[in-house]
Coordinates of C-alpha atoms in Angstrom, one line a residue:
M17 CA 0.0 0.0 0.0
N18 CA 1.5 3.3 -1.1
H19 CA 0.8 5.9 1.5
R20 CA 2.2 8.7 -0.6
A21 CA -0.1 8.0 -3.5
L22 CA -3.1 7.7 -1.2
A23 CA -2.4 10.8 0.9
A24 CA -4.7 13.0 -1.1
S25 CA -7.6 10.5 -0.9
L26 CA -7.8 9.7 2.7
L27 CA -10.9 11.8 3.6
L28 CA -13.8 9.8 5.0
A29 CA -17.3 11.0 4.4
G30 CA -18.5 13.1 7.3
A31 CA -21.8 11.4 7.8
L32 CA -20.3 8.8 10.2
F33 CA -18.6 11.2 12.6
G34 CA -20.3 14.6 11.9
G35 CA -17.5 16.0 9.8
A36 CA -14.7 15.2 7.4
C37 CA -11.8 13.1 8.8
S38 CA -8.2 14.2 8.7
T39 CA -5.6 12.5 6.6
V40 CA -2.3 10.8 7.3
P41 CA 0.1 12.9 5.2
S42 CA 3.3 11.9 3.5
S43 CA 6.1 14.3 2.8
G44 CA 6.7 14.8 -0.9
D45 CA 10.5 15.1 -0.6
A46 CA 12.7 12.5 0.9
V47 CA 14.6 13.4 4.0
T48 CA 18.2 12.0 4.0
R49 CA 19.6 11.1 7.4
P50 CA 22.6 9.0 8.3
P51 CA 21.8 5.8 10.2
V52 CA 23.1 7.2 13.5
F53 CA 21.4 8.6 16.6
D54 CA 20.6 12.3 16.1
P55 CA 20.9 14.1 19.4
V56 CA 19.4 17.3 18.1
L57 CA 16.4 15.8 16.4
F58 CA 14.5 17.2 19.4
A59 CA 15.8 20.7 20.1
R60 CA 15.3 21.2 23.9
E61 CA 16.0 24.9 23.6
A62 CA 13.2 25.3 21.1
V63 CA 10.6 24.6 23.7
T64 CA 10.2 28.3 24.6
A65 CA 7.6 29.6 27.1
G66 CA 5.4 30.9 24.3
E67 CA 5.5 27.6 22.4
L68 CA 4.8 25.6 25.6
D69 CA 1.9 27.9 26.5
L70 CA 1.9 26.6 30.1
R71 CA -1.3 27.4 32.0
V72 CA -2.1 26.8 35.6
D73 CA -5.7 25.6 35.9
G74 CA -5.9 25.1 39.7
R75 CA -3.8 25.3 42.8
E76 CA -4.9 24.1 46.3
V77 CA -3.6 22.4 49.4
V78 CA -5.5 19.1 49.8
T79 CA -5.4 16.0 52.1
A80 CA -3.8 13.2 50.0
I81 CA -3.3 9.5 50.6
G82 CA -2.4 8.6 54.2
G83 CA -4.0 11.9 55.5
V84 CA -0.9 13.9 54.5
R85 CA -1.3 17.4 53.0
V86 CA 0.1 18.2 49.6
L87 CA 0.0 21.2 47.3
R88 CA -1.8 20.1 44.2
V89 CA -1.3 22.1 41.0
R90 CA -3.4 21.3 37.9
F91 CA -1.9 22.5 34.6
S92 CA -2.0 22.1 30.8
F93 CA 0.4 22.8 28.0
A94 CA 0.6 22.7 24.2
S95 CA 1.7 19.1 23.4
Y96 CA 0.9 18.3 19.8
R97 CA 1.4 21.2 17.4
G98 CA 0.5 20.6 13.8
F99 CA 0.7 16.8 13.9
L100 CA -1.2 15.6 10.8
E101 CA -3.2 18.9 10.9
D102 CA -1.1 22.0 10.3
E103 CA -3.2 24.5 12.3
V104 CA -4.3 22.3 15.1
V105 CA -2.7 22.5 18.6
R106 CA -3.7 19.8 21.1
R107 CA -3.1 20.3 24.8
S108 CA -2.0 17.8 27.5
T109 CA -3.2 18.1 31.1
G110 CA -1.3 17.2 34.2
V111 CA -1.3 17.3 38.0
V112 CA 1.8 17.9 40.1
N113 CA 1.9 17.3 43.9
F114 CA 4.3 19.1 46.1
P115 CA 5.1 18.2 49.7
V116 CA 4.1 21.1 52.0
G117 CA 5.4 22.5 55.3
P118 CA 3.3 23.7 58.3
S119 CA 2.7 27.0 56.5
G120 CA 1.1 25.3 53.5
H121 CA 3.9 26.3 51.1
A122 CA 5.6 23.8 48.9
R123 CA 8.7 22.3 50.4
V124 CA 10.8 19.5 49.0
A125 CA 12.0 17.7 52.1
R126 CA 14.5 15.3 50.6
S127 CA 16.9 15.2 47.7
G128 CA 15.7 13.0 44.9
P129 CA 14.1 13.0 41.4
V130 CA 10.7 14.2 40.4
L131 CA 8.6 11.1 39.7
L132 CA 6.9 12.0 36.4
S133 CA 4.5 9.4 35.1
E134 CA 2.2 9.3 32.1
F135 CA -1.5 8.6 32.4
P136 CA -1.8 5.6 30.2
P137 CA -4.8 5.6 27.8
G138 CA -7.5 3.4 29.2
S139 CA -6.1 3.2 32.7
S140 CA -9.2 4.9 34.1
R141 CA -11.1 1.7 33.4
S142 CA -8.7 -0.4 35.4
G143 CA -9.9 0.6 38.8
F144 CA -6.3 1.6 39.7
S145 CA -5.8 5.3 40.6
V146 CA -2.7 6.4 38.7
H147 CA -3.0 9.9 40.1
T148 CA -3.2 8.7 43.7
Q149 CA -0.4 6.1 43.4
Y150 CA 2.1 7.8 41.1
G151 CA 1.2 11.4 41.8
E152 CA 0.5 11.5 45.6
R153 CA 2.7 8.7 47.1
P154 CA 6.1 10.3 46.2
A155 CA 5.0 13.4 48.0
T156 CA 3.4 11.8 51.0
E157 CA 5.9 8.9 51.5
L158 CA 9.2 10.1 50.2
G159 CA 8.9 13.9 50.5
L160 CA 9.5 14.3 46.7
I161 CA 7.5 15.8 43.9
G162 CA 5.1 13.5 42.0
A163 CA 3.5 14.4 38.7
V164 CA 1.1 12.7 36.3
V165 CA 0.7 13.9 32.7
D166 CA -1.7 12.8 30.0
V167 CA 1.1 12.3 27.4
R168 CA -0.8 10.4 24.7
G169 CA -4.4 11.0 25.5
P170 CA -5.0 14.3 23.6
F171 CA -4.3 12.5 20.3
I172 CA -5.4 8.9 21.0
R173 CA -8.9 10.1 21.9
E174 CA -9.2 11.5 18.4
L175 CA -7.8 8.6 16.4
R176 CA -11.3 7.8 15.0
E177 CA -11.2 11.1 13.2
F178 CA -8.4 9.9 11.0
A179 CA -8.9 7.6 8.1
N180 CA -6.8 4.5 7.8
P181 CA -5.1 4.6 4.4
D182 CA -4.8 0.8 4.3
D183 CA -8.5 0.1 4.7
P184 CA -10.3 -0.2 1.4
T185 CA -13.6 0.7 3.1
S186 CA -12.1 4.0 4.3
T187 CA -12.8 3.5 7.9
T188 CA -10.8 5.2 10.6
F189 CA -8.1 3.9 12.9
R190 CA -9.3 1.5 15.7
D191 CA -6.4 1.7 18.1
E192 CA -2.9 3.1 18.8
E193 CA -1.0 0.1 17.5
Q194 CA -2.7 0.2 14.2
F195 CA -2.0 3.9 13.9
G196 CA 1.7 3.4 15.0
Y197 CA 2.3 0.9 12.1
A198 CA 0.7 3.3 9.6
M199 CA 3.0 6.1 10.7
L200 CA 5.9 3.8 10.5
R201 CA 5.0 3.1 6.9
S202 CA 4.7 6.8 6.3
F203 CA 8.3 7.2 7.6
Q204 CA 9.4 4.3 5.4
E205 CA 8.1 6.0 2.3
T206 CA 9.3 9.5 3.0
G207 CA 12.2 9.3 5.4
D208 CA 10.7 12.0 7.6
L209 CA 11.1 10.9 11.3
R210 CA 8.6 13.6 12.3
L211 CA 5.8 11.6 10.9
L212 CA 6.4 8.8 13.5
W213 CA 4.0 8.5 16.3
E214 CA 6.8 7.7 18.7
Y215 CA 8.6 10.9 17.7
R216 CA 5.6 12.9 18.7
V217 CA 5.2 11.0 22.0
A218 CA 8.9 11.7 22.8
E219 CA 8.4 15.4 22.0
T220 CA 5.4 15.6 24.4
W221 CA 7.5 14.0 27.1
L222 CA 10.2 16.7 26.7
R223 CA 7.4 19.3 26.9
A224 CA 6.0 17.7 30.0
I225 CA 9.5 17.8 31.7
Q226 CA 9.8 21.5 30.9
A227 CA 6.3 22.2 32.2
V228 CA 6.9 20.5 35.5
D229 CA 10.3 22.2 35.8
D230 CA 8.7 25.6 35.2
L231 CA 6.0 24.9 37.9
A232 CA 8.7 23.8 40.4
A233 CA 10.6 27.0 39.8
E234 CA 7.4 29.0 40.6
E235 CA 6.5 27.0 43.7
I236 CA 9.9 26.3 45.4
G237 CA 12.0 29.0 43.8
R238 CA 14.4 26.8 41.9
R239 CA 14.5 24.5 38.9
L240 CA 14.9 20.8 39.2
N241 CA 17.8 18.8 37.9
R242 CA 16.6 15.3 38.2
F243 CA 13.6 13.4 36.7
L244 CA 12.5 9.8 36.8
L245 CA 10.1 9.0 33.9
V246 CA 7.4 6.2 34.0
G247 CA 6.0 5.2 30.7
E248 CA 3.9 2.3 29.3
G249 CA 3.8 1.0 25.7
Y250 CA 4.4 3.8 23.2
G251 CA 4.7 6.0 26.3
A252 CA 7.7 4.0 27.4
L253 CA 9.3 4.2 23.9
G254 CA 8.9 8.0 24.0
A255 CA 10.2 8.3 27.6
A256 CA 13.4 6.4 26.6
Q257 CA 13.9 8.8 23.7
A258 CA 13.4 11.8 26.1
A259 CA 15.9 10.2 28.5
A260 CA 18.4 9.9 25.7
V261 CA 18.3 13.6 24.7
D262 CA 17.5 15.4 28.0
D263 CA 20.2 15.3 30.7
R264 CA 17.7 16.1 33.4
V265 CA 16.5 12.5 33.2
D266 CA 18.5 10.1 35.3
G267 CA 15.8 7.4 36.0
L268 CA 13.4 5.4 33.8
V269 CA 10.6 2.9 34.4
F270 CA 10.2 1.1 31.1
C271 CA 7.0 -0.9 30.8
G272 CA 5.1 -2.6 28.0
W273 CA 7.5 -2.1 25.1
P274 CA 10.1 -4.7 24.0
L275 CA 13.7 -4.0 24.7
D276 CA 14.5 -5.0 21.1
W277 CA 11.7 -4.4 18.7
T278 CA 13.5 -6.3 15.9
D279 CA 13.9 -9.3 18.2
L280 CA 10.2 -9.2 19.0
H281 CA 9.2 -9.4 15.4
F282 CA 11.9 -12.1 14.7
T283 CA 10.5 -14.3 17.4
R284 CA 6.9 -13.7 16.3
W285 CA 7.7 -14.7 12.8
R286 CA 9.9 -17.7 13.5
R287 CA 7.9 -19.2 16.4
W288 CA 4.3 -18.3 15.7
E289 CA 3.5 -16.9 12.2
R290 CA 5.3 -19.6 10.3
E291 CA 3.0 -22.2 11.8
A292 CA -0.1 -20.0 11.2
R293 CA -1.4 -20.7 14.7
Y294 CA -1.2 -17.2 15.9
Q295 CA -0.4 -14.0 14.0
P296 CA -0.1 -11.0 16.3
L297 CA -0.3 -8.5 13.5
G298 CA -3.6 -10.1 12.3
A299 CA -5.5 -8.3 15.1
I300 CA -4.7 -4.9 13.7
Q301 CA -5.5 -5.5 10.1
P302 CA -5.9 -3.6 7.8
S303 CA -2.4 -2.5 8.2
P304 CA 0.5 -1.7 5.9
Y305 CA 2.4 -4.7 7.2
R306 CA 0.7 -8.1 6.9
D307 CA 3.0 -9.9 9.3
S308 CA 6.2 -9.6 11.3
R309 CA 8.4 -10.8 8.4
E310 CA 7.4 -7.7 6.4
V311 CA 8.2 -5.4 9.4
M312 CA 11.6 -7.1 9.8
S313 CA 12.3 -6.7 6.1
F314 CA 12.0 -2.9 6.6
L315 CA 13.7 -2.7 10.0
F316 CA 16.9 -4.3 8.6
S317 CA 16.9 -2.2 5.4
T318 CA 19.5 0.6 4.8
F319 CA 19.9 3.4 2.3
S320 CA 22.3 1.2 0.3
N321 CA 20.2 -1.9 0.7
P322 CA 16.5 -0.9 0.6
D323 CA 13.6 -3.0 1.6
P324 CA 12.8 -5.3 -1.4
G325 CA 9.2 -4.7 -0.7
C326 CA 9.6 -1.0 -1.4
P327 CA 12.8 -0.3 -3.2
S328 CA 11.8 3.3 -3.9
C329 CA 11.1 4.1 -0.3
A330 CA 13.3 6.9 1.2
G331 CA 13.3 5.7 4.8
A332 CA 15.7 3.1 6.1
G333 CA 15.1 0.8 8.9
D334 CA 18.5 1.2 10.5
V335 CA 17.7 4.9 10.9
W336 CA 14.6 4.0 13.0
R337 CA 16.6 1.4 15.1
S338 CA 19.5 3.8 15.8
Q339 CA 17.1 6.6 16.9
F340 CA 14.3 4.7 18.7
N341 CA 15.1 1.1 19.5
Y342 CA 15.8 0.8 23.2
L343 CA 18.5 -1.8 22.9
D344 CA 20.3 0.3 20.3
L345 CA 20.2 3.3 22.6
V346 CA 21.8 1.3 25.3
R347 CA 24.5 -0.1 23.0
D348 CA 25.3 3.3 21.7
E349 CA 25.5 4.6 25.3
R350 CA 22.7 7.1 24.7
L351 CA 21.2 6.1 28.1
R352 CA 24.5 6.3 30.0
G353 CA 23.7 7.5 33.5
V354 CA 20.0 6.7 33.2
R355 CA 19.0 4.0 35.8
T356 CA 16.4 1.8 34.1
L357 CA 13.8 -0.5 35.7
V358 CA 12.0 -2.8 33.4
L359 CA 8.4 -3.9 34.2
V360 CA 7.0 -6.9 32.4
G361 CA 3.8 -8.8 33.0
D362 CA 4.5 -12.5 33.3
S363 CA 1.2 -13.2 31.5
D364 CA 1.6 -10.6 28.8
P365 CA 0.5 -12.2 25.4
R366 CA 2.3 -9.6 23.4
F367 CA 5.8 -10.7 24.4
P368 CA 7.8 -13.8 23.8
I369 CA 8.5 -15.5 27.0
D370 CA 12.2 -15.2 26.7
L371 CA 12.4 -11.8 24.9
E372 CA 14.4 -10.1 27.7
A373 CA 17.0 -12.8 27.8
R374 CA 17.4 -12.9 24.0
A375 CA 17.8 -9.1 23.9
S376 CA 21.0 -9.3 25.9
V377 CA 22.7 -12.5 24.7
A378 CA 23.5 -14.0 21.4
P379 CA 20.4 -15.9 20.1
E380 CA 22.4 -19.1 19.7
A381 CA 23.3 -19.0 23.4
V382 CA 19.6 -19.4 24.3
A383 CA 19.1 -22.6 22.4
A384 CA 18.8 -25.8 24.4
L385 CA 19.8 -26.2 28.1
P386 CA 20.1 -27.9 30.4
A387 CA 21.2 -31.3 29.0
Y388 CA 19.5 -34.1 30.8
P389 CA 20.7 -37.7 31.5
G390 CA 20.1 -39.9 28.5
G391 CA 19.2 -36.9 26.3
P392 CA 21.0 -35.5 23.3
A393 CA 23.9 -33.3 24.2
P394 CA 23.6 -29.7 23.0
P395 CA 26.3 -28.4 20.6
E396 CA 29.5 -27.3 22.4
E397 CA 28.9 -23.6 21.7
Y398 CA 25.5 -23.8 23.4
A399 CA 26.8 -25.5 26.5
R400 CA 26.9 -22.5 28.7
G401 CA 23.5 -20.9 28.1
P402 CA 22.5 -17.4 29.3
F403 CA 22.6 -18.2 33.1
A404 CA 24.9 -21.2 33.3
R405 CA 27.7 -20.5 35.7
R406 CA 28.3 -16.9 34.5
L407 CA 27.2 -13.5 35.3
E408 CA 25.1 -11.7 32.6
R409 CA 25.1 -8.0 31.9
F410 CA 21.6 -7.0 30.8
P411 CA 20.5 -3.8 29.1
F412 CA 18.7 -2.5 32.2
H413 CA 19.6 -2.2 35.9
D414 CA 16.6 -4.0 37.4
L415 CA 13.7 -6.1 36.3
R416 CA 10.3 -6.8 38.0
Y417 CA 7.8 -9.3 36.7
L418 CA 4.2 -8.4 37.5
E419 CA 2.5 -11.7 38.6
R420 CA -0.5 -12.9 36.6
S421 CA -0.7 -9.6 34.8
A422 CA -0.2 -7.9 31.5
S423 CA 2.6 -5.3 31.2
T424 CA 1.0 -2.2 32.7
I425 CA 1.9 0.5 35.3
S426 CA -1.7 0.3 36.6
N427 CA -0.8 -2.4 38.9
R428 CA -0.1 -2.7 42.6
E429 CA 3.3 -4.4 42.1
A430 CA 4.3 -1.9 39.5
I431 CA 3.9 1.1 41.9
E432 CA 5.7 -0.7 44.7
A433 CA 8.6 -1.3 42.3
T434 CA 8.5 2.3 41.1
I435 CA 8.6 3.8 44.6
A436 CA 11.5 1.5 45.4
W437 CA 13.2 2.6 42.2
V438 CA 12.8 6.3 43.3
Q439 CA 14.7 5.3 46.5
H440 CA 17.4 3.6 44.3
V441 CA 17.8 6.6 42.0
S442 CA 17.9 8.9 45.1
G443 CA 20.9 6.8 46.4
H444 CA 19.0 5.3 49.3
R445 CA 18.5 1.7 48.1
D446 CA 20.9 -0.8 46.5
V447 CA 19.8 -3.3 43.8
P448 CA 20.9 -6.8 44.8
R449 CA 23.3 -8.5 42.3
V450 CA 22.0 -11.9 41.5
R451 CA 23.8 -14.9 39.9
I452 CA 22.2 -18.2 38.9
S453 CA 23.9 -21.4 38.0
E454 CA 22.1 -24.4 36.4
S455 CA 23.1 -28.0 36.8
I456 CA 21.6 -31.5 36.8
E457 CA 21.5 -33.4 40.1
D458 CA 19.8 -36.7 40.5
G459 CA 17.3 -36.2 37.8
N460 CA 16.5 -32.6 38.9
V461 CA 17.4 -29.2 37.6
R462 CA 19.3 -27.5 40.3
L463 CA 19.5 -23.8 40.6
D464 CA 22.2 -22.2 42.8
I465 CA 21.3 -18.6 43.4
V466 CA 23.8 -16.2 44.9
V467 CA 22.6 -12.8 46.0
R468 CA 25.1 -10.1 46.9
E469 CA 23.2 -7.7 49.1
G470 CA 23.6 -4.0 49.7
N471 CA 21.7 -1.8 52.1
A472 CA 18.5 -3.7 51.4
A473 CA 18.6 -7.0 53.0
P474 CA 17.2 -10.0 51.0
H475 CA 14.6 -12.0 53.1
G476 CA 13.5 -14.6 50.5
V477 CA 14.0 -16.1 47.1
E478 CA 11.2 -17.6 45.0
V479 CA 11.2 -19.7 41.8
H480 CA 8.2 -19.4 39.4
L481 CA 7.9 -22.3 37.0
T482 CA 5.6 -23.1 34.2
E483 CA 5.1 -26.0 31.7
I484 CA 5.1 -25.4 28.0
E485 CA 2.4 -27.8 26.9
G486 CA 2.8 -29.8 23.7
A487 CA 5.9 -31.4 22.5
H488 CA 5.8 -29.5 19.2
D489 CA 3.8 -26.4 20.4
F490 CA 5.2 -23.3 18.7
D491 CA 2.5 -21.2 20.3
F492 CA 3.8 -21.9 23.8
K493 CA 1.6 -19.1 25.3
H494 CA -1.4 -20.9 24.1
S495 CA -3.6 -20.0 27.0
L496 CA -3.1 -16.3 26.3
H497 CA -4.0 -16.7 22.7
R498 CA -7.3 -18.4 23.0
S499 CA -10.5 -16.5 22.2
R500 CA -10.8 -15.8 25.9
A501 CA -7.3 -15.3 27.2
E502 CA -6.3 -17.0 30.4
P503 CA -3.4 -16.0 32.7
M504 CA -0.4 -18.3 32.4
V505 CA -0.2 -20.8 35.2
W506 CA 3.0 -20.2 37.2
R507 CA 3.8 -22.6 40.1
R508 CA 5.6 -20.7 42.8
F509 CA 7.9 -22.2 45.4
D510 CA 10.5 -20.9 47.8
A511 CA 14.2 -21.6 47.3
I512 CA 16.0 -23.1 50.3
Y513 CA 18.3 -20.8 52.2
A514 CA 21.9 -22.2 52.2
G515 CA 23.8 -19.6 54.3
H516 CA 25.9 -16.5 53.9
D517 CA 29.6 -16.0 53.4
A518 CA 32.1 -13.3 54.5
A519 CA 31.5 -11.3 51.3
F520 CA 27.9 -10.6 52.3
R521 CA 26.6 -13.1 49.7
G522 CA 23.5 -15.0 50.5
R523 CA 23.0 -18.4 49.0
W524 CA 19.8 -20.2 48.1
K525 CA 19.2 -23.4 46.1
A526 CA 16.1 -24.8 44.4
L527 CA 15.3 -28.1 42.7
F528 CA 12.6 -29.2 40.3
P529 CA 12.4 -32.4 38.2
V530 CA 13.9 -32.7 34.8
S531 CA 11.2 -33.1 32.2
P532 CA 12.7 -34.5 29.0
S533 CA 9.3 -34.8 27.3
R534 CA 8.3 -31.1 27.4
N535 CA 9.7 -27.6 27.5
R536 CA 9.6 -25.5 30.6
A537 CA 10.4 -21.9 31.7
Y538 CA 11.2 -20.3 35.0
Y539 CA 12.1 -17.0 36.6
V540 CA 13.7 -16.2 40.0
V541 CA 12.4 -13.5 42.3
V542 CA 14.6 -12.0 45.1
R543 CA 12.6 -10.1 47.8
D544 CA 14.3 -7.4 50.0
Q545 CA 13.3 -4.6 52.2
A546 CA 14.7 -1.1 52.9
G547 CA 13.2 1.8 54.8
G548 CA 10.1 -0.2 55.5
L549 CA 9.4 -0.8 51.8
E550 CA 9.5 -4.2 50.3
S551 CA 10.5 -4.8 46.7
A552 CA 11.2 -7.7 44.4
H553 CA 13.9 -8.2 41.7
S554 CA 14.3 -10.8 39.0
L555 CA 16.4 -12.0 36.1
P556 CA 14.7 -12.6 32.8
I557 CA 12.5 -15.6 32.2
R558 CA 14.6 -18.6 31.4
P559 CA 13.1 -21.1 29.0
L560 CA 14.4 -24.7 29.1
W561 CA 14.1 -25.9 25.6
N562 CA 14.7 -29.5 26.3
L563 CA 13.1 -30.3 22.9
G564 CA 14.9 -27.6 21.0
D565 CA 13.9 -23.9 20.7
P566 CA 11.3 -23.7 17.9
A567 CA 12.4 -20.1 17.2
F568 CA 15.7 -21.4 15.9
G569 CA 14.8 -24.9 14.6
P570 CA 14.4 -25.6 10.9
A571 CA 11.2 -24.2 9.4
R572 CA 8.7 -27.0 8.5

């Protein structure tokens, strides 16, 4: 589908929605950019006071969670200027909560970052109060500033006013993901990064940072130097981009977006779509990309080696990867100094079960371990595996799995992990260093877990184990992909404490039977406590492909 050719014919008859729809434009001239990160793509100094148009809509001292008083300031600012519609300016709203002293004036009691969270679209239906948990708790429990901003809402709420160029019936976009792929195709055809939805989200994050900084200067008499951003989905992708270009950001909670988007599509294609049991992109059709293989074909294209599916397209996939892909930002040290916590739902149907492990190790190292008595020995180069007797360096600083949940910040465990992460970024809480060794012992898989503790003492280690049903089941998250999704069944059991050594390393061990006839997966959780607040930490989910990893086996 050629978006450039259709750009002039994307108007939908106004009878359905009371007026004509807007169009998804394509630039007529190709934009040539080298395939490297562009640090001035977002010009921070360009967000002037007049362009930001910051307005204070309300200011009052209120009694917040826990009966503690806070100064609540409601505000709005110009967030989306001329996106798809040249003369239209959309505004984002937000709330910032300041700790107050006895006089009722704002007072930041402790040193630490501002916790700036987005308000994810649809979170109001979850029954979880994002404003209370992410906006008030930093002020009432930590003495820090907490702010919540509607980063994506002003545009997402109007998606049904824009016609989908890939729909022959000229209907409008149904959801954000469908729109995001359409704008990716617009970038592919024109090379204009400003057409990307993730670019506009990142731009709004930078404006939100500036707005909260301006409000802080007004209330406490000084500007802030430290921010911790909390984003979900496209909001997380935009927050990572903002962290890469704004040196005021030194903390990030990254939720609901894959660490490596190319790896996500690779695994989707190899493990699921080739068997035609489950096609993730099928749910968002009509779309410019029919399956993950077409997305991969573009993401690995360059200016000198264009996508065979669109040889005349001006945009190159390596430009997108270098600018937006989280793993590429980490590898290029664009997030140096930004402490990153990754939140992942352990029952999230959108992510391969071992995506996080594969994002940080060579794919061939994830293949088939452990070997079991009487079973075929793995190739020598596979013998170590991602967690076998060696310490892994991952592209994040801490990881928290949300139990029996999708990947969302509207979750009790997510806010607990976020508050603990504020403590960490403030310098008041250490992250335990965890090492896991796998071995076979008397027909069992043995896990030796070593935890090097800091100022947060570990008080327990758990193992979460699940069976991957079906000897040849490529859709191993089958329960999540049924017509009515069911949470994955994780069996949880405590590891056995095995003592400490002189180097402040705690040791635990866990055993579970070898199962040569089926694949399995597990993850380890370390629980600790500091300052009266408990938190949990994990390493990535570890699949045990006793029967061979279907993502890397020969296609049938």
